[in-house]
Amino acid sequence: DARVYNFIGATGGFKSGLLLNLMKQIKMYNKGRPHKDPTKRPTILFLSQENNIWETFLRIFGIFGTTENIKKFEPKEIMKILKNGGFCTVQDDMDIDIEFRYYGNMDISVPDIKGIVQELENSGKEVIIIIQDYIERLRPPAMGSEKRNQLADVSNQMHDLAIELDIPIITASQFNRDGVSIIEEAREKGNADIGKKVGTGNVSESFGMLKNFDMNISIVIEYDSQEERFYLSFRRLKFRGDDSTSIEYFLQPFMGKDSKIQLL
């Protein structure tokens, strides 16, 4: 609680996919966990500003349902698959709900997010976590300032909001051009552990994000040709607090061969 977690990746580097996977895992594996107001339903607030609704729905189908092609199924079958996977209107009072909202680029600001949380509180839902995709899409307090200053301001607002609401906030940001070039060059050479080659110097635009956020983690899609399996590598770039028991680098496999949608 009261912390902001930032996942940093390349363009098309699975930032949105990771946030949706985390949304699923938070929902599925925290059922019945105590929260602040037992009279309200615990709710994940997911704010999508990166992909259109159809792209997001395809990802949700692959993450909550199956990695098979969605075109193989009729609409009723799709709904049944999603329901069985846990993406449905909840009935159990102990279950965690998902409030999923789509906004365009710069449509909302951090103060607007606070208003959405209050709106949900008034309707009987307690937001236990906010997942926002992704920080460069939020409207900064000063539109005319430089990009790096905008991101520093937004990240500072997000840090303050996490403390005020006393909940975790998860977001994502981009590597800069040098970071993307390092990843692409390493892939062309067939290198392993590409995620170890990018660091804090490859964070897009603003060092202020690294300073304001409690946890910054880089992510890179990796591939093992022998196993015919994709992995998502995670590297800890910054952790506020005692990191003596934390893992600095690891790779998490995707479900199924040659598939990169649902994390194991």
PDB file of C-alpha atoms in Angstrom:
ATOM      1  CA  ASP A   1       0.000   0.000   0.000  1.00  0.00           C
ATOM      2  CA  ALA A   2       0.954   3.672  -0.521  1.00  0.00           C
ATOM      3  CA  ARG A   3       3.542   2.803  -3.183  1.00  0.00           C
ATOM      4  CA  VAL A   4       3.877   3.258  -6.949  1.00  0.00           C
ATOM      5  CA  TYR A   5       5.310   0.494  -9.103  1.00  0.00           C
ATOM      6  CA  ASN A   6       6.614   1.381 -12.569  1.00  0.00           C
ATOM      7  CA  PHE A   7       7.353  -1.216 -15.259  1.00  0.00           C
ATOM      8  CA  ILE A   8       9.628   0.102 -18.014  1.00  0.00           C
ATOM      9  CA  GLY A   9       9.663  -1.495 -21.470  1.00  0.00           C
ATOM     10  CA  ALA A  10      10.196  -0.853 -25.154  1.00  0.00           C
ATOM     11  CA  THR A  11       7.405   0.091 -27.561  1.00  0.00           C
ATOM     12  CA  GLY A  12       5.463  -3.121 -28.129  1.00  0.00           C
ATOM     13  CA  GLY A  13       7.430  -4.660 -25.265  1.00  0.00           C
ATOM     14  CA  PHE A  14       4.421  -6.159 -23.432  1.00  0.00           C
ATOM     15  CA  LYS A  15       3.815  -3.340 -20.945  1.00  0.00           C
ATOM     16  CA  SER A  16       0.041  -3.432 -21.499  1.00  0.00           C
ATOM     17  CA  GLY A  17       0.056  -7.239 -21.542  1.00  0.00           C
ATOM     18  CA  LEU A  18       1.898  -7.371 -18.230  1.00  0.00           C
ATOM     19  CA  LEU A  19      -0.515  -4.934 -16.579  1.00  0.00           C
ATOM     20  CA  LEU A  20      -3.464  -7.073 -17.711  1.00  0.00           C
ATOM     21  CA  ASN A  21      -1.737 -10.220 -16.417  1.00  0.00           C
ATOM     22  CA  LEU A  22      -1.204  -8.504 -13.071  1.00  0.00           C
ATOM     23  CA  MET A  23      -4.859  -7.444 -13.043  1.00  0.00           C
ATOM     24  CA  LYS A  24      -5.860 -11.095 -13.426  1.00  0.00           C
ATOM     25  CA  GLN A  25      -3.429 -12.397 -10.819  1.00  0.00           C
ATOM     26  CA  ILE A  26      -4.427  -9.768  -8.240  1.00  0.00           C
ATOM     27  CA  LYS A  27      -8.074 -10.690  -8.762  1.00  0.00           C
ATOM     28  CA  MET A  28      -7.598 -14.457  -8.705  1.00  0.00           C
ATOM     29  CA  TYR A  29      -5.163 -14.778  -5.794  1.00  0.00           C
ATOM     30  CA  ASN A  30      -6.346 -12.187  -3.253  1.00  0.00           C
ATOM     31  CA  LYS A  31      -9.943 -13.319  -2.824  1.00  0.00           C
ATOM     32  CA  GLY A  32     -11.076 -12.943   0.779  1.00  0.00           C
ATOM     33  CA  ARG A  33      -8.117 -10.794   1.793  1.00  0.00           C
ATOM     34  CA  PRO A  34      -9.139  -8.155   4.382  1.00  0.00           C
ATOM     35  CA  HIS A  35      -9.579  -4.610   3.082  1.00  0.00           C
ATOM     36  CA  LYS A  36     -10.381  -1.296   4.714  1.00  0.00           C
ATOM     37  CA  ASP A  37     -14.192  -1.172   4.422  1.00  0.00           C
ATOM     38  CA  PRO A  38     -15.916  -4.591   4.552  1.00  0.00           C
ATOM     39  CA  THR A  39     -19.239  -2.957   3.622  1.00  0.00           C
ATOM     40  CA  LYS A  40     -17.848  -2.193   0.140  1.00  0.00           C
ATOM     41  CA  ARG A  41     -16.800  -4.581  -2.623  1.00  0.00           C
ATOM     42  CA  PRO A  42     -13.021  -4.707  -3.185  1.00  0.00           C
ATOM     43  CA  THR A  43     -12.331  -3.423  -6.695  1.00  0.00           C
ATOM     44  CA  ILE A  44      -9.372  -3.195  -9.066  1.00  0.00           C
ATOM     45  CA  LEU A  45      -9.481   0.050 -11.054  1.00  0.00           C
ATOM     46  CA  PHE A  46      -7.871  -0.499 -14.464  1.00  0.00           C
ATOM     47  CA  LEU A  47      -7.403   2.636 -16.592  1.00  0.00           C
ATOM     48  CA  SER A  48      -6.550   1.817 -20.205  1.00  0.00           C
ATOM     49  CA  GLN A  49      -5.165   4.712 -22.274  1.00  0.00           C
ATOM     50  CA  GLU A  50      -2.755   2.921 -24.605  1.00  0.00           C
ATOM     51  CA  ASN A  51      -4.654   0.400 -26.748  1.00  0.00           C
ATOM     52  CA  ASN A  52      -8.113   0.558 -28.264  1.00  0.00           C
ATOM     53  CA  ILE A  53     -10.925  -1.505 -26.783  1.00  0.00           C
ATOM     54  CA  TRP A  54     -10.716  -4.294 -29.389  1.00  0.00           C
ATOM     55  CA  GLU A  55      -6.957  -4.758 -28.900  1.00  0.00           C
ATOM     56  CA  THR A  56      -7.467  -4.832 -25.149  1.00  0.00           C
ATOM     57  CA  PHE A  57     -10.309  -7.339 -25.421  1.00  0.00           C
ATOM     58  CA  LEU A  58      -8.127  -9.661 -27.525  1.00  0.00           C
ATOM     59  CA  ARG A  59      -5.458  -9.552 -24.819  1.00  0.00           C
ATOM     60  CA  ILE A  60      -8.006 -10.158 -22.050  1.00  0.00           C
ATOM     61  CA  PHE A  61      -9.326 -13.180 -23.955  1.00  0.00           C
ATOM     62  CA  GLY A  62      -5.808 -14.586 -24.245  1.00  0.00           C
ATOM     63  CA  ILE A  63      -5.001 -13.916 -20.584  1.00  0.00           C
ATOM     64  CA  PHE A  64      -8.257 -14.949 -18.889  1.00  0.00           C
ATOM     65  CA  GLY A  65      -9.326 -17.497 -21.490  1.00  0.00           C
ATOM     66  CA  THR A  66      -7.188 -19.299 -24.030  1.00  0.00           C
ATOM     67  CA  THR A  67      -4.278 -18.535 -26.341  1.00  0.00           C
ATOM     68  CA  GLU A  68      -6.260 -20.068 -29.229  1.00  0.00           C
ATOM     69  CA  ASN A  69      -7.484 -17.728 -31.981  1.00  0.00           C
ATOM     70  CA  ILE A  70     -10.635 -15.916 -30.862  1.00  0.00           C
ATOM     71  CA  LYS A  71     -12.108 -16.296 -34.373  1.00  0.00           C
ATOM     72  CA  LYS A  72     -12.543 -20.028 -33.708  1.00  0.00           C
ATOM     73  CA  PHE A  73     -15.320 -19.306 -31.216  1.00  0.00           C
ATOM     74  CA  GLU A  74     -18.869 -17.997 -31.327  1.00  0.00           C
ATOM     75  CA  PRO A  75     -19.755 -14.993 -29.104  1.00  0.00           C
ATOM     76  CA  LYS A  76     -21.542 -17.190 -26.527  1.00  0.00           C
ATOM     77  CA  GLU A  77     -18.502 -19.476 -26.353  1.00  0.00           C
ATOM     78  CA  ILE A  78     -16.213 -16.471 -25.865  1.00  0.00           C
ATOM     79  CA  MET A  79     -18.343 -15.220 -22.972  1.00  0.00           C
ATOM     80  CA  LYS A  80     -18.334 -18.674 -21.375  1.00  0.00           C
ATOM     81  CA  ILE A  81     -14.536 -18.992 -21.713  1.00  0.00           C
ATOM     82  CA  LEU A  82     -14.017 -15.559 -20.129  1.00  0.00           C
ATOM     83  CA  LYS A  83     -16.454 -16.357 -17.302  1.00  0.00           C
ATOM     84  CA  ASN A  84     -14.717 -19.660 -16.559  1.00  0.00           C
ATOM     85  CA  GLY A  85     -11.401 -17.785 -16.534  1.00  0.00           C
ATOM     86  CA  GLY A  86     -12.677 -15.285 -13.977  1.00  0.00           C
ATOM     87  CA  PHE A  87     -13.373 -12.238 -16.160  1.00  0.00           C
ATOM     88  CA  CYS A  88     -17.043 -11.704 -15.389  1.00  0.00           C
ATOM     89  CA  THR A  89     -19.472  -9.824 -13.175  1.00  0.00           C
ATOM     90  CA  VAL A  90     -18.873 -11.139  -9.662  1.00  0.00           C
ATOM     91  CA  GLN A  91     -21.610 -12.422  -7.368  1.00  0.00           C
ATOM     92  CA  ASP A  92     -19.639 -13.593  -4.325  1.00  0.00           C
ATOM     93  CA  ASP A  93     -19.234 -10.841  -1.703  1.00  0.00           C
ATOM     94  CA  MET A  94     -15.676 -12.027  -1.078  1.00  0.00           C
ATOM     95  CA  ASP A  95     -14.693 -11.768  -4.740  1.00  0.00           C
ATOM     96  CA  ILE A  96     -12.688  -8.905  -6.243  1.00  0.00           C
ATOM     97  CA  ASP A  97     -14.394  -6.836  -8.931  1.00  0.00           C
ATOM     98  CA  ILE A  98     -12.731  -5.094 -11.893  1.00  0.00           C
ATOM     99  CA  GLU A  99     -13.724  -1.572 -12.901  1.00  0.00           C
ATOM    100  CA  PHE A 100     -12.293  -1.323 -16.405  1.00  0.00           C
ATOM    101  CA  ARG A 101     -12.283   2.086 -18.077  1.00  0.00           C
ATOM    102  CA  TYR A 102     -10.902   3.383 -21.361  1.00  0.00           C
ATOM    103  CA  TYR A 103      -9.694   6.967 -21.844  1.00  0.00           C
ATOM    104  CA  GLY A 104      -7.855   8.558 -24.746  1.00  0.00           C
ATOM    105  CA  ASN A 105      -4.423  10.143 -24.637  1.00  0.00           C
ATOM    106  CA  MET A 106      -4.350  13.088 -22.197  1.00  0.00           C
ATOM    107  CA  ASP A 107      -8.083  12.668 -21.463  1.00  0.00           C
ATOM    108  CA  ILE A 108      -7.518  12.378 -17.727  1.00  0.00           C
ATOM    109  CA  SER A 109      -5.053  13.618 -15.111  1.00  0.00           C
ATOM    110  CA  VAL A 110      -4.017  12.244 -11.717  1.00  0.00           C
ATOM    111  CA  PRO A 111      -6.628  14.429  -9.920  1.00  0.00           C
ATOM    112  CA  ASP A 112      -9.248  12.911 -12.262  1.00  0.00           C
ATOM    113  CA  ILE A 113      -8.189   9.442 -11.087  1.00  0.00           C
ATOM    114  CA  LYS A 114      -8.853  10.520  -7.511  1.00  0.00           C
ATOM    115  CA  GLY A 115     -12.327  11.616  -8.624  1.00  0.00           C
ATOM    116  CA  ILE A 116     -12.981   8.215 -10.240  1.00  0.00           C
ATOM    117  CA  VAL A 117     -11.975   6.474  -7.012  1.00  0.00           C
ATOM    118  CA  GLN A 118     -14.389   8.700  -5.057  1.00  0.00           C
ATOM    119  CA  GLU A 119     -17.158   7.996  -7.572  1.00  0.00           C
ATOM    120  CA  LEU A 120     -16.664   4.242  -7.091  1.00  0.00           C
ATOM    121  CA  GLU A 121     -16.594   4.665  -3.302  1.00  0.00           C
ATOM    122  CA  ASN A 122     -19.997   6.367  -3.520  1.00  0.00           C
ATOM    123  CA  SER A 123     -21.360   3.414  -5.511  1.00  0.00           C
ATOM    124  CA  GLY A 124     -20.244   0.844  -2.921  1.00  0.00           C
ATOM    125  CA  LYS A 125     -16.864  -0.152  -4.344  1.00  0.00           C
ATOM    126  CA  GLU A 126     -13.556   0.158  -2.514  1.00  0.00           C
ATOM    127  CA  VAL A 127     -10.625   0.577  -4.885  1.00  0.00           C
ATOM    128  CA  ILE A 128      -7.846  -1.628  -3.502  1.00  0.00           C
ATOM    129  CA  ILE A 129      -5.373  -0.971  -6.334  1.00  0.00           C
ATOM    130  CA  ILE A 130      -5.076   1.283  -9.396  1.00  0.00           C
ATOM    131  CA  ILE A 131      -3.480   0.006 -12.613  1.00  0.00           C
ATOM    132  CA  GLN A 132      -2.894   2.718 -15.221  1.00  0.00           C
ATOM    133  CA  ASP A 133      -1.654   2.075 -18.772  1.00  0.00           C
ATOM    134  CA  TYR A 134       0.572   4.094 -19.106  1.00  0.00           C
ATOM    135  CA  ILE A 135       2.046   7.237 -17.455  1.00  0.00           C
ATOM    136  CA  GLU A 136       2.997   9.146 -20.629  1.00  0.00           C
ATOM    137  CA  ARG A 137      -0.732   9.156 -21.519  1.00  0.00           C
ATOM    138  CA  LEU A 138      -1.832  11.079 -18.413  1.00  0.00           C
ATOM    139  CA  ARG A 139      -2.481  14.815 -18.715  1.00  0.00           C
ATOM    140  CA  PRO A 140       0.205  16.787 -16.839  1.00  0.00           C
ATOM    141  CA  PRO A 141      -0.621  19.791 -14.639  1.00  0.00           C
ATOM    142  CA  ALA A 142       1.346  22.116 -16.975  1.00  0.00           C
ATOM    143  CA  MET A 143       0.797  21.197 -20.634  1.00  0.00           C
ATOM    144  CA  GLY A 144       3.268  23.773 -21.945  1.00  0.00           C
ATOM    145  CA  SER A 145       6.313  22.531 -20.035  1.00  0.00           C
ATOM    146  CA  GLU A 146       9.045  20.232 -21.347  1.00  0.00           C
ATOM    147  CA  LYS A 147       8.241  16.518 -21.597  1.00  0.00           C
ATOM    148  CA  ARG A 148      10.709  15.560 -18.852  1.00  0.00           C
ATOM    149  CA  ASN A 149       9.155  18.117 -16.494  1.00  0.00           C
ATOM    150  CA  GLN A 150       5.652  16.915 -17.362  1.00  0.00           C
ATOM    151  CA  LEU A 151       6.560  13.325 -16.475  1.00  0.00           C
ATOM    152  CA  ALA A 152       8.267  14.422 -13.272  1.00  0.00           C
ATOM    153  CA  ASP A 153       5.136  16.365 -12.256  1.00  0.00           C
ATOM    154  CA  VAL A 154       2.751  13.501 -13.101  1.00  0.00           C
ATOM    155  CA  SER A 155       4.908  10.916 -11.308  1.00  0.00           C
ATOM    156  CA  ASN A 156       5.043  13.144  -8.249  1.00  0.00           C
ATOM    157  CA  GLN A 157       1.250  13.525  -8.284  1.00  0.00           C
ATOM    158  CA  MET A 158       0.871   9.752  -8.631  1.00  0.00           C
ATOM    159  CA  HIS A 159       3.238   9.158  -5.709  1.00  0.00           C
ATOM    160  CA  ASP A 160       1.200  11.546  -3.532  1.00  0.00           C
ATOM    161  CA  LEU A 161      -2.080   9.900  -4.582  1.00  0.00           C
ATOM    162  CA  ALA A 162      -0.846   6.437  -3.585  1.00  0.00           C
ATOM    163  CA  ILE A 163       0.031   7.796  -0.138  1.00  0.00           C
ATOM    164  CA  GLU A 164      -3.260   9.692   0.227  1.00  0.00           C
ATOM    165  CA  LEU A 165      -5.409   6.705  -0.787  1.00  0.00           C
ATOM    166  CA  ASP A 166      -3.090   4.240   0.993  1.00  0.00           C
ATOM    167  CA  ILE A 167      -3.214   1.756  -1.882  1.00  0.00           C
ATOM    168  CA  PRO A 168      -0.688   0.519  -4.451  1.00  0.00           C
ATOM    169  CA  ILE A 169      -0.616   2.076  -7.912  1.00  0.00           C
ATOM    170  CA  ILE A 170       0.925   0.241 -10.871  1.00  0.00           C
ATOM    171  CA  THR A 171       1.877   2.024 -14.079  1.00  0.00           C
ATOM    172  CA  ALA A 172       4.308   1.666 -16.987  1.00  0.00           C
ATOM    173  CA  SER A 173       6.684   3.823 -19.024  1.00  0.00           C
ATOM    174  CA  GLN A 174       8.965   3.633 -22.052  1.00  0.00           C
ATOM    175  CA  PHE A 175      12.643   3.020 -22.654  1.00  0.00           C
ATOM    176  CA  ASN A 176      14.337   5.777 -24.621  1.00  0.00           C
ATOM    177  CA  ARG A 177      15.719   5.249 -28.149  1.00  0.00           C
ATOM    178  CA  ASP A 178      19.072   4.042 -26.861  1.00  0.00           C
ATOM    179  CA  GLY A 179      17.366   1.425 -24.721  1.00  0.00           C
ATOM    180  CA  VAL A 180      15.277   0.184 -27.642  1.00  0.00           C
ATOM    181  CA  SER A 181      18.393   0.037 -29.859  1.00  0.00           C
ATOM    182  CA  ILE A 182      20.249  -2.024 -27.245  1.00  0.00           C
ATOM    183  CA  ILE A 183      17.378  -4.516 -27.074  1.00  0.00           C
ATOM    184  CA  GLU A 184      17.020  -4.800 -30.863  1.00  0.00           C
ATOM    185  CA  GLU A 185      20.762  -5.227 -31.413  1.00  0.00           C
ATOM    186  CA  ALA A 186      20.977  -7.914 -28.719  1.00  0.00           C
ATOM    187  CA  ARG A 187      18.058  -9.800 -30.300  1.00  0.00           C
ATOM    188  CA  GLU A 188      19.699  -9.703 -33.730  1.00  0.00           C
ATOM    189  CA  LYS A 189      22.841 -11.225 -32.203  1.00  0.00           C
ATOM    190  CA  GLY A 190      20.794 -13.923 -30.475  1.00  0.00           C
ATOM    191  CA  ASN A 191      21.950 -12.818 -27.028  1.00  0.00           C
ATOM    192  CA  ALA A 192      20.434 -14.218 -23.842  1.00  0.00           C
ATOM    193  CA  ASP A 193      19.512 -12.193 -20.729  1.00  0.00           C
ATOM    194  CA  ILE A 194      18.866  -9.070 -22.810  1.00  0.00           C
ATOM    195  CA  GLY A 195      17.106  -7.507 -19.828  1.00  0.00           C
ATOM    196  CA  LYS A 196      20.459  -7.130 -18.069  1.00  0.00           C
ATOM    197  CA  LYS A 197      21.740  -4.826 -20.819  1.00  0.00           C
ATOM    198  CA  VAL A 198      19.302  -1.934 -20.186  1.00  0.00           C
ATOM    199  CA  GLY A 199      19.224   0.192 -17.046  1.00  0.00           C
ATOM    200  CA  THR A 200      18.326   3.524 -15.487  1.00  0.00           C
ATOM    201  CA  GLY A 201      20.159   5.421 -18.236  1.00  0.00           C
ATOM    202  CA  ASN A 202      17.632   4.100 -20.753  1.00  0.00           C
ATOM    203  CA  VAL A 203      14.479   5.417 -19.088  1.00  0.00           C
ATOM    204  CA  SER A 204      12.455   7.661 -21.372  1.00  0.00           C
ATOM    205  CA  GLU A 205      12.588  11.424 -20.911  1.00  0.00           C
ATOM    206  CA  SER A 206      12.572  11.856 -17.158  1.00  0.00           C
ATOM    207  CA  PHE A 207      14.816  10.810 -14.304  1.00  0.00           C
ATOM    208  CA  GLY A 208      12.087  12.284 -12.084  1.00  0.00           C
ATOM    209  CA  MET A 209      10.037   9.119 -12.502  1.00  0.00           C
ATOM    210  CA  LEU A 210      12.859   7.023 -11.064  1.00  0.00           C
ATOM    211  CA  LYS A 211      13.101   9.409  -8.137  1.00  0.00           C
ATOM    212  CA  ASN A 212       9.358   9.632  -7.411  1.00  0.00           C
ATOM    213  CA  PHE A 213       8.392   5.987  -7.823  1.00  0.00           C
ATOM    214  CA  ASP A 214       9.034   3.410  -5.107  1.00  0.00           C
ATOM    215  CA  MET A 215       9.821   0.556  -7.486  1.00  0.00           C
ATOM    216  CA  ASN A 216      11.149   0.716 -11.051  1.00  0.00           C
ATOM    217  CA  ILE A 217      11.441  -2.578 -12.931  1.00  0.00           C
ATOM    218  CA  SER A 218      12.559  -3.040 -16.535  1.00  0.00           C
ATOM    219  CA  ILE A 219      10.857  -5.721 -18.636  1.00  0.00           C
ATOM    220  CA  VAL A 220      12.062  -7.331 -21.880  1.00  0.00           C
ATOM    221  CA  ILE A 221      10.574 -10.176 -23.935  1.00  0.00           C
ATOM    222  CA  GLU A 222      13.140 -12.958 -24.383  1.00  0.00           C
ATOM    223  CA  TYR A 223      12.999 -16.176 -26.431  1.00  0.00           C
ATOM    224  CA  ASP A 224      14.521 -19.620 -25.940  1.00  0.00           C
ATOM    225  CA  SER A 225      14.646 -21.306 -29.340  1.00  0.00           C
ATOM    226  CA  GLN A 226      15.443 -24.714 -27.853  1.00  0.00           C
ATOM    227  CA  GLU A 227      12.386 -24.650 -25.608  1.00  0.00           C
ATOM    228  CA  GLU A 228      10.350 -22.734 -28.223  1.00  0.00           C
ATOM    229  CA  ARG A 229       9.134 -20.552 -25.375  1.00  0.00           C
ATOM    230  CA  PHE A 230       8.962 -16.822 -24.721  1.00  0.00           C
ATOM    231  CA  TYR A 231       9.936 -15.344 -21.354  1.00  0.00           C
ATOM    232  CA  LEU A 232       9.464 -11.931 -19.795  1.00  0.00           C
ATOM    233  CA  SER A 233      12.572 -10.763 -17.968  1.00  0.00           C
ATOM    234  CA  PHE A 234      12.288  -8.495 -14.924  1.00  0.00           C
ATOM    235  CA  ARG A 235      15.215  -6.413 -13.653  1.00  0.00           C
ATOM    236  CA  ARG A 236      15.030  -4.302 -10.504  1.00  0.00           C
ATOM    237  CA  LEU A 237      16.338  -0.804 -11.236  1.00  0.00           C
ATOM    238  CA  LYS A 238      15.254   0.915  -8.033  1.00  0.00           C
ATOM    239  CA  PHE A 239      13.563  -0.200  -4.840  1.00  0.00           C
ATOM    240  CA  ARG A 240      12.720   2.146  -1.985  1.00  0.00           C
ATOM    241  CA  GLY A 241      13.270   0.268   1.238  1.00  0.00           C
ATOM    242  CA  ASP A 242      15.121  -2.822   2.399  1.00  0.00           C
ATOM    243  CA  ASP A 243      16.088  -4.824  -0.699  1.00  0.00           C
ATOM    244  CA  SER A 244      18.139  -7.478   1.115  1.00  0.00           C
ATOM    245  CA  THR A 245      15.579 -10.191   0.352  1.00  0.00           C
ATOM    246  CA  SER A 246      14.436  -8.980  -3.080  1.00  0.00           C
ATOM    247  CA  ILE A 247      15.345 -10.571  -6.408  1.00  0.00           C
ATOM    248  CA  GLU A 248      17.367  -8.397  -8.759  1.00  0.00           C
ATOM    249  CA  TYR A 249      16.689 -10.274 -12.006  1.00  0.00           C
ATOM    250  CA  PHE A 250      14.514 -13.175 -13.147  1.00  0.00           C
ATOM    251  CA  LEU A 251      12.654 -14.529 -16.172  1.00  0.00           C
ATOM    252  CA  GLN A 252       9.002 -15.558 -16.074  1.00  0.00           C
ATOM    253  CA  PRO A 253       7.757 -18.011 -18.758  1.00  0.00           C
ATOM    254  CA  PHE A 254       4.680 -17.517 -20.897  1.00  0.00           C
ATOM    255  CA  MET A 255       2.044 -20.245 -21.170  1.00  0.00           C
ATOM    256  CA  GLY A 256       2.391 -22.504 -24.219  1.00  0.00           C
ATOM    257  CA  LYS A 257       5.004 -22.815 -26.915  1.00  0.00           C
ATOM    258  CA  ASP A 258       5.671 -19.768 -29.107  1.00  0.00           C
ATOM    259  CA  SER A 259       2.988 -17.807 -27.248  1.00  0.00           C
ATOM    260  CA  LYS A 260       3.489 -14.449 -25.529  1.00  0.00           C
ATOM    261  CA  ILE A 261       0.186 -13.424 -23.996  1.00  0.00           C
ATOM    262  CA  GLN A 262      -0.496 -15.282 -20.738  1.00  0.00           C
ATOM    263  CA  LEU A 263       2.246 -15.405 -18.113  1.00  0.00           C
ATOM    264  CA  LEU A 264       2.628 -18.665 -16.257  1.00  0.00           C
TER     265      LEU A 264
END
